[in-house]
Structure formats: C-alpha cells, structure tokens
Amino acid sequence: MSPDTGGAVRPSRARAWVELLRLPALFTVPGDALAGAAVTGMRPGPRTLLAIGSSLCLYEAGMALNDWADRVEDAAERPHRPLPSGRVRPAAALTAACALTAGGLTLAARAGRPALTVAVPLAATVWAYDLALKHTAAGPVAMAAARGLDLLLGAAATTGRTREALPSAALLGTHTLAVTTVSRQETRGGNPVPPLAALATTATLTHLLSRRPPAGRRAAAVPGLPTASSTTSTTSDTLRTALAVVYAATAARPYFHAALNPSPPLTQRAVGSGIRATIPLQAALATRSGSRLTGLLIAGLAPLGRKFARTVSIT
C-alpha cells in the first residue's frame, strides 16, 4: 500500500467512526449533568465533571451498540451507514460499546457511590433499549428514562441527592419521549400523529418552562423594596423565558412540517431538530433552578452542535 493510499484510508476510517458515534449529538449530553447539578443549588464541581464524562461514555456506548444491533436492518434501509457499508466492522462497534460502558461506569464510581447507583441503571437502560426494547412499545419510554437518569446522575454526583432533580428529569424525559416516538418512523414516514403529539408536548413544556418555579431556595424580598435578589430573579425569569422560546423555535416548526407531510426526509429533519432542542431545554431547566451561568454555559453548546451537524448527521 502506498503512503498516499494509507493517508487516504485513515481519514475515511475516522470519518466512519464520527458517523457511527454521531459526534454532533454529543453536544446535547453535558447539559444533562449540568442541569442536574443546577437543580441541587450547588455549583458544578470536579464530581460533576466526572458525571459529564460518564454520561458522554454511556451515550456513545449506546450509539455504537445501536448500529451493531441494527446492522441487518440498516443494510436494507441505510446501506450508507458505517457498518453495512463495511467501513466499520461489527466486532469493532460492539467492542467500542463495551469499552465505553466500562469507562462510563468507572468515571461514575470515581464520582461517588450515589453517582454509580444512578449510572448502573442508566447503562442497563441503554443496553436494554438497543438490544431488546427499541422496536417495542416500551422503546420510547426506555429512551426517556435514560435521559432522565442522565440528569439525575449530575445531581447525584454533585451532592449525593436526586430527589430535588426529579421534576426536571421528568420534563427532560417527556421531551425525549416525544422525539423518540417521532424517530420510529424516520425511514418510512406516513403518520402525522407522532409529530403532532410532539408539537403539543413542545407547547406544554414551553409553557411550564416559562412559568416561575416555586419559591424554594429563593430568598424572600422585603415587600416594596427592590433588592439584589429581586433583580436577580427578574433577570433569571427573562433568561429562562428566552431559552424556553428558543427551545420552542428549534423544535416546533420541523414537527409542524412533518405533521403536514410525514415523509422520511421531513421526519428525519424533525428528529434532528428535536435532538438539538434538548440543549435549550437543558439550559432553561438550569436557569429555572436559579443558575444563570450554568444555563448560559449549556446554551453555548448549541451553536457548536449545529455547526458540526452540517457535516455529520445527528440521527
């Protein structure tokens, strides 16, 4: 093999792995743990970073395992994918899934026993979805549970508690349930009901995100006197509402188009937009918990994900 040929093969293999692991979708992952940490009222710390690393590993394990499990189906419906096209060997994809799962659990263990207690069922849910539940009625529910657990992982790693993060995990899981339900008809289309249901879900979540959360940990202001805390609350309300609008704008229009014309291309576009909408949703959840800086940090991942999604499919 000539040096020129060898140089051409390496980028091709790298590109195949980028496609297999859906690297643009990785930008939707850190916000899970960050939003979970924000709900606890604590700033992200080293253990939160370990939780993010664990989430990234488990997410990518799911991506590799997904294509390994679907290799026969993809050979008929998506022959250009890395496995059916022969650019990645099935054994390599399965090995990567196992290694990434082990890495994710190891990082969670480093973050503490509470984090590992969440990471184990998260990993089990990922594997159960890809190997058994994906094509059943329980598939979207399993995917929603995985996203919810991922947010709880951030809370568990940061403080060892998860109870206060349950409402945010439920909202994130509801969004994921809607996106996953639409994704089940990516290759065949023809049914306007899932995108219509996803559109209604987006409207409901936007309304909930736009509402001011219960007082909780907010300091009470002296009636009639403007205070630093009241100013901060107003700023947080404005930012939260803006992020909720961005969330709705990202997801709603593609869902509407897919409902009007449920063809595979428009359905795939709706799924991609739904996945990208996860980022402003996470940012809104963090801001809703009183952490504006974390919300802005999460929101900053959206342009990066959108940039890379132009060259590599997010679905």
PDB file of C-alpha atoms in Angstrom:
ATOM      1  CA  MET A   1       0.000   0.000   0.000  1.00  0.00           C
ATOM      2  CA  SER A   2       1.425   3.346  -0.978  1.00  0.00           C
ATOM      3  CA  PRO A   3       1.862   6.191   1.537  1.00  0.00           C
ATOM      4  CA  ASP A   4      -0.787   8.186  -0.309  1.00  0.00           C
ATOM      5  CA  THR A   5      -3.265   5.327  -0.078  1.00  0.00           C
ATOM      6  CA  GLY A   6      -2.560   4.842   3.608  1.00  0.00           C
ATOM      7  CA  GLY A   7      -3.119   8.553   4.197  1.00  0.00           C
ATOM      8  CA  ALA A   8      -6.475   8.326   2.450  1.00  0.00           C
ATOM      9  CA  VAL A   9      -7.638   5.310   4.439  1.00  0.00           C
ATOM     10  CA  ARG A  10      -7.086   6.850   7.854  1.00  0.00           C
ATOM     11  CA  PRO A  11      -9.356   9.879   7.328  1.00  0.00           C
ATOM     12  CA  SER A  12     -12.002   7.581   5.833  1.00  0.00           C
ATOM     13  CA  ARG A  13     -11.932   5.361   8.915  1.00  0.00           C
ATOM     14  CA  ALA A  14     -12.011   8.385  11.206  1.00  0.00           C
ATOM     15  CA  ARG A  15     -14.998   9.745   9.314  1.00  0.00           C
ATOM     16  CA  ALA A  16     -16.765   6.396   9.644  1.00  0.00           C
ATOM     17  CA  TRP A  17     -16.340   6.431  13.423  1.00  0.00           C
ATOM     18  CA  VAL A  18     -17.532  10.029  13.602  1.00  0.00           C
ATOM     19  CA  GLU A  19     -20.690   8.948  11.770  1.00  0.00           C
ATOM     20  CA  LEU A  20     -21.114   5.818  13.879  1.00  0.00           C
ATOM     21  CA  LEU A  21     -20.844   7.728  17.155  1.00  0.00           C
ATOM     22  CA  ARG A  22     -22.951  10.691  15.898  1.00  0.00           C
ATOM     23  CA  LEU A  23     -20.417  13.122  17.358  1.00  0.00           C
ATOM     24  CA  PRO A  24     -22.579  16.245  16.810  1.00  0.00           C
ATOM     25  CA  ALA A  25     -25.134  14.721  19.180  1.00  0.00           C
ATOM     26  CA  LEU A  26     -22.504  14.729  21.937  1.00  0.00           C
ATOM     27  CA  PHE A  27     -23.150  18.434  22.465  1.00  0.00           C
ATOM     28  CA  THR A  28     -26.588  17.516  23.831  1.00  0.00           C
ATOM     29  CA  VAL A  29     -25.081  15.401  26.624  1.00  0.00           C
ATOM     30  CA  PRO A  30     -23.183  17.682  29.081  1.00  0.00           C
ATOM     31  CA  GLY A  31     -26.317  19.721  29.728  1.00  0.00           C
ATOM     32  CA  ASP A  32     -27.965  16.720  31.396  1.00  0.00           C
ATOM     33  CA  ALA A  33     -25.481  16.565  34.257  1.00  0.00           C
ATOM     34  CA  LEU A  34     -25.114  20.352  34.427  1.00  0.00           C
ATOM     35  CA  ALA A  35     -28.879  20.834  34.703  1.00  0.00           C
ATOM     36  CA  GLY A  36     -28.973  18.120  37.363  1.00  0.00           C
ATOM     37  CA  ALA A  37     -26.265  19.893  39.340  1.00  0.00           C
ATOM     38  CA  ALA A  38     -28.070  23.236  38.989  1.00  0.00           C
ATOM     39  CA  VAL A  39     -31.254  21.809  40.490  1.00  0.00           C
ATOM     40  CA  THR A  40     -29.371  20.959  43.681  1.00  0.00           C
ATOM     41  CA  GLY A  41     -28.415  24.615  44.156  1.00  0.00           C
ATOM     42  CA  MET A  42     -24.701  23.801  44.017  1.00  0.00           C
ATOM     43  CA  ARG A  43     -22.131  24.932  41.513  1.00  0.00           C
ATOM     44  CA  PRO A  44     -20.680  22.241  39.234  1.00  0.00           C
ATOM     45  CA  GLY A  45     -17.535  20.753  40.719  1.00  0.00           C
ATOM     46  CA  PRO A  46     -14.987  18.033  39.938  1.00  0.00           C
ATOM     47  CA  ARG A  47     -17.537  15.295  40.596  1.00  0.00           C
ATOM     48  CA  THR A  48     -19.939  16.973  38.191  1.00  0.00           C
ATOM     49  CA  LEU A  49     -17.214  16.825  35.542  1.00  0.00           C
ATOM     50  CA  LEU A  50     -16.799  13.111  36.245  1.00  0.00           C
ATOM     51  CA  ALA A  51     -20.548  12.707  35.792  1.00  0.00           C
ATOM     52  CA  ILE A  52     -20.335  14.505  32.443  1.00  0.00           C
ATOM     53  CA  GLY A  53     -17.526  12.185  31.375  1.00  0.00           C
ATOM     54  CA  SER A  54     -19.589   9.184  32.438  1.00  0.00           C
ATOM     55  CA  SER A  55     -22.597  10.484  30.503  1.00  0.00           C
ATOM     56  CA  LEU A  56     -20.535  11.017  27.366  1.00  0.00           C
ATOM     57  CA  CYS A  57     -19.133   7.487  27.526  1.00  0.00           C
ATOM     58  CA  LEU A  58     -22.518   5.851  28.116  1.00  0.00           C
ATOM     59  CA  TYR A  59     -24.141   7.932  25.370  1.00  0.00           C
ATOM     60  CA  GLU A  60     -21.511   6.918  22.845  1.00  0.00           C
ATOM     61  CA  ALA A  61     -21.744   3.307  24.003  1.00  0.00           C
ATOM     62  CA  GLY A  62     -25.416   3.483  23.119  1.00  0.00           C
ATOM     63  CA  MET A  63     -24.640   4.900  19.685  1.00  0.00           C
ATOM     64  CA  ALA A  64     -22.167   2.143  18.835  1.00  0.00           C
ATOM     65  CA  LEU A  65     -24.443  -0.564  20.237  1.00  0.00           C
ATOM     66  CA  ASN A  66     -27.417   0.869  18.342  1.00  0.00           C
ATOM     67  CA  ASP A  67     -25.733   0.421  14.969  1.00  0.00           C
ATOM     68  CA  TRP A  68     -24.394  -3.003  15.914  1.00  0.00           C
ATOM     69  CA  ALA A  69     -27.900  -4.173  16.843  1.00  0.00           C
ATOM     70  CA  ASP A  70     -29.435  -2.615  13.702  1.00  0.00           C
ATOM     71  CA  ARG A  71     -26.759  -3.748  11.235  1.00  0.00           C
ATOM     72  CA  VAL A  72     -29.097  -6.104   9.336  1.00  0.00           C
ATOM     73  CA  GLU A  73     -31.949  -3.592   9.195  1.00  0.00           C
ATOM     74  CA  ASP A  74     -29.563  -0.799   8.159  1.00  0.00           C
ATOM     75  CA  ALA A  75     -28.196  -2.961   5.338  1.00  0.00           C
ATOM     76  CA  ALA A  76     -31.643  -2.725   3.728  1.00  0.00           C
ATOM     77  CA  GLU A  77     -32.745   0.770   4.762  1.00  0.00           C
ATOM     78  CA  ARG A  78     -29.481   2.693   5.319  1.00  0.00           C
ATOM     79  CA  PRO A  79     -26.717   0.908   3.410  1.00  0.00           C
ATOM     80  CA  HIS A  80     -24.542   4.030   3.612  1.00  0.00           C
ATOM     81  CA  ARG A  81     -24.152   3.678   7.404  1.00  0.00           C
ATOM     82  CA  PRO A  82     -20.665   2.700   8.658  1.00  0.00           C
ATOM     83  CA  LEU A  83     -21.457  -0.954   9.461  1.00  0.00           C
ATOM     84  CA  PRO A  84     -23.463  -2.066   6.405  1.00  0.00           C
ATOM     85  CA  SER A  85     -21.080  -0.158   4.132  1.00  0.00           C
ATOM     86  CA  GLY A  86     -18.138  -2.093   5.609  1.00  0.00           C
ATOM     87  CA  ARG A  87     -16.266   0.977   6.862  1.00  0.00           C
ATOM     88  CA  VAL A  88     -16.515  -0.222  10.478  1.00  0.00           C
ATOM     89  CA  ARG A  89     -16.505  -3.898  11.443  1.00  0.00           C
ATOM     90  CA  PRO A  90     -19.407  -5.079  13.632  1.00  0.00           C
ATOM     91  CA  ALA A  91     -16.969  -6.602  16.130  1.00  0.00           C
ATOM     92  CA  ALA A  92     -15.207  -3.242  16.463  1.00  0.00           C
ATOM     93  CA  ALA A  93     -18.506  -1.444  17.132  1.00  0.00           C
ATOM     94  CA  LEU A  94     -19.500  -3.984  19.792  1.00  0.00           C
ATOM     95  CA  THR A  95     -16.063  -3.783  21.416  1.00  0.00           C
ATOM     96  CA  ALA A  96     -16.327   0.007  21.484  1.00  0.00           C
ATOM     97  CA  ALA A  97     -19.754  -0.212  23.125  1.00  0.00           C
ATOM     98  CA  CYS A  98     -18.405  -2.498  25.852  1.00  0.00           C
ATOM     99  CA  ALA A  99     -15.307  -0.367  26.448  1.00  0.00           C
ATOM    100  CA  LEU A 100     -17.293   2.872  26.589  1.00  0.00           C
ATOM    101  CA  THR A 101     -19.782   1.351  29.021  1.00  0.00           C
ATOM    102  CA  ALA A 102     -16.948   0.223  31.274  1.00  0.00           C
ATOM    103  CA  GLY A 103     -15.387   3.671  31.046  1.00  0.00           C
ATOM    104  CA  GLY A 104     -18.663   5.375  31.897  1.00  0.00           C
ATOM    105  CA  LEU A 105     -19.229   3.218  34.969  1.00  0.00           C
ATOM    106  CA  THR A 106     -15.637   3.721  36.113  1.00  0.00           C
ATOM    107  CA  LEU A 107     -15.976   7.507  35.916  1.00  0.00           C
ATOM    108  CA  ALA A 108     -19.279   7.339  37.786  1.00  0.00           C
ATOM    109  CA  ALA A 109     -17.628   5.271  40.515  1.00  0.00           C
ATOM    110  CA  ARG A 110     -14.932   7.934  40.826  1.00  0.00           C
ATOM    111  CA  ALA A 111     -17.700  10.490  41.327  1.00  0.00           C
ATOM    112  CA  GLY A 112     -19.007   8.583  44.345  1.00  0.00           C
ATOM    113  CA  ARG A 113     -21.392   5.803  45.281  1.00  0.00           C
ATOM    114  CA  PRO A 114     -24.577   7.869  44.687  1.00  0.00           C
ATOM    115  CA  ALA A 115     -23.428   8.586  41.128  1.00  0.00           C
ATOM    116  CA  LEU A 116     -22.635   4.937  40.486  1.00  0.00           C
ATOM    117  CA  THR A 117     -26.042   3.979  41.889  1.00  0.00           C
ATOM    118  CA  VAL A 118     -27.615   6.055  39.112  1.00  0.00           C
ATOM    119  CA  ALA A 119     -25.099   5.146  36.395  1.00  0.00           C
ATOM    120  CA  VAL A 120     -25.681   1.391  36.690  1.00  0.00           C
ATOM    121  CA  PRO A 121     -29.410   1.516  35.840  1.00  0.00           C
ATOM    122  CA  LEU A 122     -28.617   4.139  33.196  1.00  0.00           C
ATOM    123  CA  ALA A 123     -26.170   1.771  31.485  1.00  0.00           C
ATOM    124  CA  ALA A 124     -28.639  -1.102  31.843  1.00  0.00           C
ATOM    125  CA  THR A 125     -31.367   1.008  30.243  1.00  0.00           C
ATOM    126  CA  VAL A 126     -29.101   1.909  27.308  1.00  0.00           C
ATOM    127  CA  TRP A 127     -28.265  -1.729  26.627  1.00  0.00           C
ATOM    128  CA  ALA A 128     -31.861  -2.893  27.120  1.00  0.00           C
ATOM    129  CA  TYR A 129     -33.112  -0.264  24.690  1.00  0.00           C
ATOM    130  CA  ASP A 130     -30.637  -1.125  21.933  1.00  0.00           C
ATOM    131  CA  LEU A 131     -30.830  -4.908  22.279  1.00  0.00           C
ATOM    132  CA  ALA A 132     -34.459  -5.565  23.194  1.00  0.00           C
ATOM    133  CA  LEU A 133     -36.792  -2.594  23.642  1.00  0.00           C
ATOM    134  CA  LYS A 134     -36.115  -0.336  20.680  1.00  0.00           C
ATOM    135  CA  HIS A 135     -38.745  -1.814  18.378  1.00  0.00           C
ATOM    136  CA  THR A 136     -41.337  -2.374  21.089  1.00  0.00           C
ATOM    137  CA  ALA A 137     -43.901  -0.046  22.630  1.00  0.00           C
ATOM    138  CA  ALA A 138     -41.522   0.353  25.587  1.00  0.00           C
ATOM    139  CA  GLY A 139     -38.749   1.762  23.394  1.00  0.00           C
ATOM    140  CA  PRO A 140     -39.549   5.488  23.687  1.00  0.00           C
ATOM    141  CA  VAL A 141     -40.204   5.091  27.413  1.00  0.00           C
ATOM    142  CA  ALA A 142     -36.789   3.462  27.881  1.00  0.00           C
ATOM    143  CA  MET A 143     -35.065   6.252  25.976  1.00  0.00           C
ATOM    144  CA  ALA A 144     -36.921   8.857  28.057  1.00  0.00           C
ATOM    145  CA  ALA A 145     -35.864   7.060  31.230  1.00  0.00           C
ATOM    146  CA  ALA A 146     -32.235   7.104  30.085  1.00  0.00           C
ATOM    147  CA  ARG A 147     -32.289  10.885  29.598  1.00  0.00           C
ATOM    148  CA  GLY A 148     -33.965  11.405  32.930  1.00  0.00           C
ATOM    149  CA  LEU A 149     -31.416   9.191  34.677  1.00  0.00           C
ATOM    150  CA  ASP A 150     -28.620  11.119  32.984  1.00  0.00           C
ATOM    151  CA  LEU A 151     -29.859  14.336  34.580  1.00  0.00           C
ATOM    152  CA  LEU A 152     -30.158  12.592  37.935  1.00  0.00           C
ATOM    153  CA  LEU A 153     -26.566  11.423  37.521  1.00  0.00           C
ATOM    154  CA  GLY A 154     -25.400  15.043  37.602  1.00  0.00           C
ATOM    155  CA  ALA A 155     -27.361  15.716  40.775  1.00  0.00           C
ATOM    156  CA  ALA A 156     -26.150  12.529  42.468  1.00  0.00           C
ATOM    157  CA  ALA A 157     -22.517  13.218  41.614  1.00  0.00           C
ATOM    158  CA  THR A 158     -22.679  16.839  42.790  1.00  0.00           C
ATOM    159  CA  THR A 159     -24.449  16.429  46.140  1.00  0.00           C
ATOM    160  CA  GLY A 160     -25.351  12.756  46.548  1.00  0.00           C
ATOM    161  CA  ARG A 161     -29.052  13.655  46.333  1.00  0.00           C
ATOM    162  CA  THR A 162     -31.516  13.219  43.488  1.00  0.00           C
ATOM    163  CA  ARG A 163     -34.963  13.990  44.914  1.00  0.00           C
ATOM    164  CA  GLU A 164     -34.985  17.686  44.009  1.00  0.00           C
ATOM    165  CA  ALA A 165     -33.898  16.835  40.468  1.00  0.00           C
ATOM    166  CA  LEU A 166     -36.853  14.528  39.768  1.00  0.00           C
ATOM    167  CA  PRO A 167     -39.178  17.240  38.307  1.00  0.00           C
ATOM    168  CA  SER A 168     -36.506  18.437  35.867  1.00  0.00           C
ATOM    169  CA  ALA A 169     -35.698  14.843  34.935  1.00  0.00           C
ATOM    170  CA  ALA A 170     -39.390  14.269  34.210  1.00  0.00           C
ATOM    171  CA  LEU A 171     -39.556  17.305  31.904  1.00  0.00           C
ATOM    172  CA  LEU A 172     -36.421  16.257  30.035  1.00  0.00           C
ATOM    173  CA  GLY A 173     -37.704  12.700  29.780  1.00  0.00           C
ATOM    174  CA  THR A 174     -41.029  13.899  28.376  1.00  0.00           C
ATOM    175  CA  HIS A 175     -39.253  15.777  25.610  1.00  0.00           C
ATOM    176  CA  THR A 176     -37.125  12.724  24.848  1.00  0.00           C
ATOM    177  CA  LEU A 177     -40.211  10.521  24.751  1.00  0.00           C
ATOM    178  CA  ALA A 178     -41.740  12.773  22.079  1.00  0.00           C
ATOM    179  CA  VAL A 179     -38.577  12.875  19.938  1.00  0.00           C
ATOM    180  CA  THR A 180     -38.046   9.113  20.150  1.00  0.00           C
ATOM    181  CA  THR A 181     -41.643   8.409  19.189  1.00  0.00           C
ATOM    182  CA  VAL A 182     -41.215  10.521  16.045  1.00  0.00           C
ATOM    183  CA  SER A 183     -37.887   8.848  15.252  1.00  0.00           C
ATOM    184  CA  ARG A 184     -39.531   5.422  14.991  1.00  0.00           C
ATOM    185  CA  GLN A 185     -40.839   6.363  11.535  1.00  0.00           C
ATOM    186  CA  GLU A 186     -37.708   8.080  10.196  1.00  0.00           C
ATOM    187  CA  THR A 187     -37.266   5.624   7.338  1.00  0.00           C
ATOM    188  CA  ARG A 188     -40.898   5.112   6.380  1.00  0.00           C
ATOM    189  CA  GLY A 189     -42.914   8.185   7.427  1.00  0.00           C
ATOM    190  CA  GLY A 190     -46.606   8.343   6.605  1.00  0.00           C
ATOM    191  CA  ASN A 191     -48.080   9.021  10.055  1.00  0.00           C
ATOM    192  CA  PRO A 192     -48.777  12.618  11.148  1.00  0.00           C
ATOM    193  CA  VAL A 193     -49.822  11.667  14.691  1.00  0.00           C
ATOM    194  CA  PRO A 194     -46.332  11.382  16.310  1.00  0.00           C
ATOM    195  CA  PRO A 195     -45.114  14.795  15.093  1.00  0.00           C
ATOM    196  CA  LEU A 196     -48.449  16.351  16.110  1.00  0.00           C
ATOM    197  CA  ALA A 197     -48.102  14.812  19.575  1.00  0.00           C
ATOM    198  CA  ALA A 198     -44.504  16.055  19.751  1.00  0.00           C
ATOM    199  CA  LEU A 199     -45.688  19.533  18.772  1.00  0.00           C
ATOM    200  CA  ALA A 200     -48.253  19.500  21.584  1.00  0.00           C
ATOM    201  CA  THR A 201     -45.593  18.252  24.002  1.00  0.00           C
ATOM    202  CA  THR A 202     -43.258  21.071  22.981  1.00  0.00           C
ATOM    203  CA  ALA A 203     -46.005  23.640  23.576  1.00  0.00           C
ATOM    204  CA  THR A 204     -46.744  22.198  27.015  1.00  0.00           C
ATOM    205  CA  LEU A 205     -43.094  22.108  28.065  1.00  0.00           C
ATOM    206  CA  THR A 206     -42.556  25.660  26.808  1.00  0.00           C
ATOM    207  CA  HIS A 207     -45.465  26.824  28.956  1.00  0.00           C
ATOM    208  CA  LEU A 208     -44.106  25.040  32.020  1.00  0.00           C
ATOM    209  CA  LEU A 209     -40.604  26.404  31.482  1.00  0.00           C
ATOM    210  CA  SER A 210     -41.916  29.946  31.096  1.00  0.00           C
ATOM    211  CA  ARG A 211     -43.654  29.839  34.472  1.00  0.00           C
ATOM    212  CA  ARG A 212     -41.768  30.995  37.543  1.00  0.00           C
ATOM    213  CA  PRO A 213     -40.854  27.971  39.717  1.00  0.00           C
ATOM    214  CA  PRO A 214     -41.927  27.725  43.376  1.00  0.00           C
ATOM    215  CA  ALA A 215     -40.025  29.932  45.796  1.00  0.00           C
ATOM    216  CA  GLY A 216     -37.942  27.014  47.097  1.00  0.00           C
ATOM    217  CA  ARG A 217     -34.492  28.315  47.909  1.00  0.00           C
ATOM    218  CA  ARG A 218     -35.128  31.881  46.709  1.00  0.00           C
ATOM    219  CA  ALA A 219     -34.566  34.485  49.373  1.00  0.00           C
ATOM    220  CA  ALA A 220     -37.659  36.450  50.297  1.00  0.00           C
ATOM    221  CA  ALA A 221     -37.523  40.112  49.353  1.00  0.00           C
ATOM    222  CA  VAL A 222     -38.740  42.903  51.614  1.00  0.00           C
ATOM    223  CA  PRO A 223     -42.146  43.996  50.280  1.00  0.00           C
ATOM    224  CA  GLY A 224     -41.968  47.212  48.289  1.00  0.00           C
ATOM    225  CA  LEU A 225     -38.177  47.452  48.268  1.00  0.00           C
ATOM    226  CA  PRO A 226     -36.071  46.473  45.243  1.00  0.00           C
ATOM    227  CA  THR A 227     -33.263  44.166  46.284  1.00  0.00           C
ATOM    228  CA  ALA A 228     -30.361  42.407  44.631  1.00  0.00           C
ATOM    229  CA  SER A 229     -32.233  39.134  44.908  1.00  0.00           C
ATOM    230  CA  SER A 230     -35.339  40.571  43.223  1.00  0.00           C
ATOM    231  CA  THR A 231     -33.211  41.976  40.422  1.00  0.00           C
ATOM    232  CA  THR A 232     -31.509  38.630  40.010  1.00  0.00           C
ATOM    233  CA  SER A 233     -34.874  36.896  39.961  1.00  0.00           C
ATOM    234  CA  THR A 234     -36.129  39.210  37.221  1.00  0.00           C
ATOM    235  CA  THR A 235     -33.016  38.582  35.149  1.00  0.00           C
ATOM    236  CA  SER A 236     -33.376  34.835  35.627  1.00  0.00           C
ATOM    237  CA  ASP A 237     -37.030  34.994  34.623  1.00  0.00           C
ATOM    238  CA  THR A 238     -36.140  36.858  31.438  1.00  0.00           C
ATOM    239  CA  LEU A 239     -33.355  34.453  30.551  1.00  0.00           C
ATOM    240  CA  ARG A 240     -35.494  31.405  31.316  1.00  0.00           C
ATOM    241  CA  THR A 241     -38.313  32.693  29.135  1.00  0.00           C
ATOM    242  CA  ALA A 242     -35.883  33.466  26.296  1.00  0.00           C
ATOM    243  CA  LEU A 243     -34.429  29.962  26.472  1.00  0.00           C
ATOM    244  CA  ALA A 244     -37.926  28.457  26.505  1.00  0.00           C
ATOM    245  CA  VAL A 245     -38.715  30.413  23.336  1.00  0.00           C
ATOM    246  CA  VAL A 246     -35.503  29.162  21.698  1.00  0.00           C
ATOM    247  CA  TYR A 247     -36.460  25.629  22.662  1.00  0.00           C
ATOM    248  CA  ALA A 248     -39.890  26.018  21.081  1.00  0.00           C
ATOM    249  CA  ALA A 249     -38.493  27.681  17.966  1.00  0.00           C
ATOM    250  CA  THR A 250     -35.964  24.898  17.458  1.00  0.00           C
ATOM    251  CA  ALA A 251     -38.432  22.022  17.707  1.00  0.00           C
ATOM    252  CA  ALA A 252     -41.907  23.281  16.781  1.00  0.00           C
ATOM    253  CA  ARG A 253     -41.585  24.246  13.121  1.00  0.00           C
ATOM    254  CA  PRO A 254     -39.969  20.961  11.954  1.00  0.00           C
ATOM    255  CA  TYR A 255     -42.609  19.000  13.888  1.00  0.00           C
ATOM    256  CA  PHE A 256     -45.328  21.034  12.169  1.00  0.00           C
ATOM    257  CA  HIS A 257     -43.838  20.401   8.720  1.00  0.00           C
ATOM    258  CA  ALA A 258     -43.529  16.671   9.456  1.00  0.00           C
ATOM    259  CA  ALA A 259     -47.166  16.589  10.553  1.00  0.00           C
ATOM    260  CA  LEU A 260     -48.281  18.256   7.311  1.00  0.00           C
ATOM    261  CA  ASN A 261     -46.086  15.985   5.195  1.00  0.00           C
ATOM    262  CA  PRO A 262     -44.851  12.943   7.159  1.00  0.00           C
ATOM    263  CA  SER A 263     -42.282  11.927   4.556  1.00  0.00           C
ATOM    264  CA  PRO A 264     -38.980  10.342   5.669  1.00  0.00           C
ATOM    265  CA  PRO A 265     -36.851  13.462   4.870  1.00  0.00           C
ATOM    266  CA  LEU A 266     -39.115  15.818   6.839  1.00  0.00           C
ATOM    267  CA  THR A 267     -39.465  13.299   9.655  1.00  0.00           C
ATOM    268  CA  GLN A 268     -35.690  12.949   9.875  1.00  0.00           C
ATOM    269  CA  ARG A 269     -35.357  16.727   9.932  1.00  0.00           C
ATOM    270  CA  ALA A 270     -37.905  16.900  12.748  1.00  0.00           C
ATOM    271  CA  VAL A 271     -35.981  14.309  14.748  1.00  0.00           C
ATOM    272  CA  GLY A 272     -32.717  16.178  14.267  1.00  0.00           C
ATOM    273  CA  SER A 273     -34.320  19.423  15.393  1.00  0.00           C
ATOM    274  CA  GLY A 274     -35.857  17.679  18.391  1.00  0.00           C
ATOM    275  CA  ILE A 275     -32.448  16.389  19.417  1.00  0.00           C
ATOM    276  CA  ARG A 276     -30.879  19.840  19.043  1.00  0.00           C
ATOM    277  CA  ALA A 277     -33.748  21.360  21.041  1.00  0.00           C
ATOM    278  CA  THR A 278     -32.533  19.317  24.012  1.00  0.00           C
ATOM    279  CA  ILE A 279     -29.801  21.905  24.590  1.00  0.00           C
ATOM    280  CA  PRO A 280     -32.001  24.999  25.108  1.00  0.00           C
ATOM    281  CA  LEU A 281     -34.337  22.805  27.172  1.00  0.00           C
ATOM    282  CA  GLN A 282     -31.454  21.826  29.468  1.00  0.00           C
ATOM    283  CA  ALA A 283     -30.364  25.471  29.647  1.00  0.00           C
ATOM    284  CA  ALA A 284     -33.892  26.568  30.571  1.00  0.00           C
ATOM    285  CA  LEU A 285     -34.070  23.896  33.281  1.00  0.00           C
ATOM    286  CA  ALA A 286     -30.772  25.069  34.773  1.00  0.00           C
ATOM    287  CA  THR A 287     -31.868  28.704  34.694  1.00  0.00           C
ATOM    288  CA  ARG A 288     -35.237  27.744  36.162  1.00  0.00           C
ATOM    289  CA  SER A 289     -33.289  26.339  39.111  1.00  0.00           C
ATOM    290  CA  GLY A 290     -31.583  29.698  39.649  1.00  0.00           C
ATOM    291  CA  SER A 291     -28.269  29.002  37.901  1.00  0.00           C
ATOM    292  CA  ARG A 292     -27.991  31.561  35.112  1.00  0.00           C
ATOM    293  CA  LEU A 293     -24.306  30.943  34.439  1.00  0.00           C
ATOM    294  CA  THR A 294     -24.855  27.213  34.044  1.00  0.00           C
ATOM    295  CA  GLY A 295     -27.804  27.910  31.763  1.00  0.00           C
ATOM    296  CA  LEU A 296     -25.695  30.191  29.574  1.00  0.00           C
ATOM    297  CA  LEU A 297     -22.882  27.625  29.518  1.00  0.00           C
ATOM    298  CA  ILE A 298     -25.263  24.923  28.313  1.00  0.00           C
ATOM    299  CA  ALA A 299     -26.828  27.257  25.749  1.00  0.00           C
ATOM    300  CA  GLY A 300     -23.360  27.954  24.349  1.00  0.00           C
ATOM    301  CA  LEU A 301     -23.138  24.322  23.227  1.00  0.00           C
ATOM    302  CA  ALA A 302     -25.989  24.778  20.730  1.00  0.00           C
ATOM    303  CA  PRO A 303     -24.023  26.677  18.044  1.00  0.00           C
ATOM    304  CA  LEU A 304     -21.239  24.087  18.204  1.00  0.00           C
ATOM    305  CA  GLY A 305     -23.661  21.204  17.793  1.00  0.00           C
ATOM    306  CA  ARG A 306     -25.381  22.969  14.902  1.00  0.00           C
ATOM    307  CA  LYS A 307     -22.041  23.633  13.192  1.00  0.00           C
ATOM    308  CA  PHE A 308     -20.897  20.008  13.296  1.00  0.00           C
ATOM    309  CA  ALA A 309     -24.346  18.707  12.370  1.00  0.00           C
ATOM    310  CA  ARG A 310     -23.907  20.343   8.957  1.00  0.00           C
ATOM    311  CA  THR A 311     -21.270  17.782   8.042  1.00  0.00           C
ATOM    312  CA  VAL A 312     -22.326  14.707  10.051  1.00  0.00           C
ATOM    313  CA  SER A 313     -25.905  13.556  10.587  1.00  0.00           C
ATOM    314  CA  ILE A 314     -27.125  13.863  14.166  1.00  0.00           C
ATOM    315  CA  THR A 315     -29.582  10.946  13.710  1.00  0.00           C
TER     316      THR A 315
END
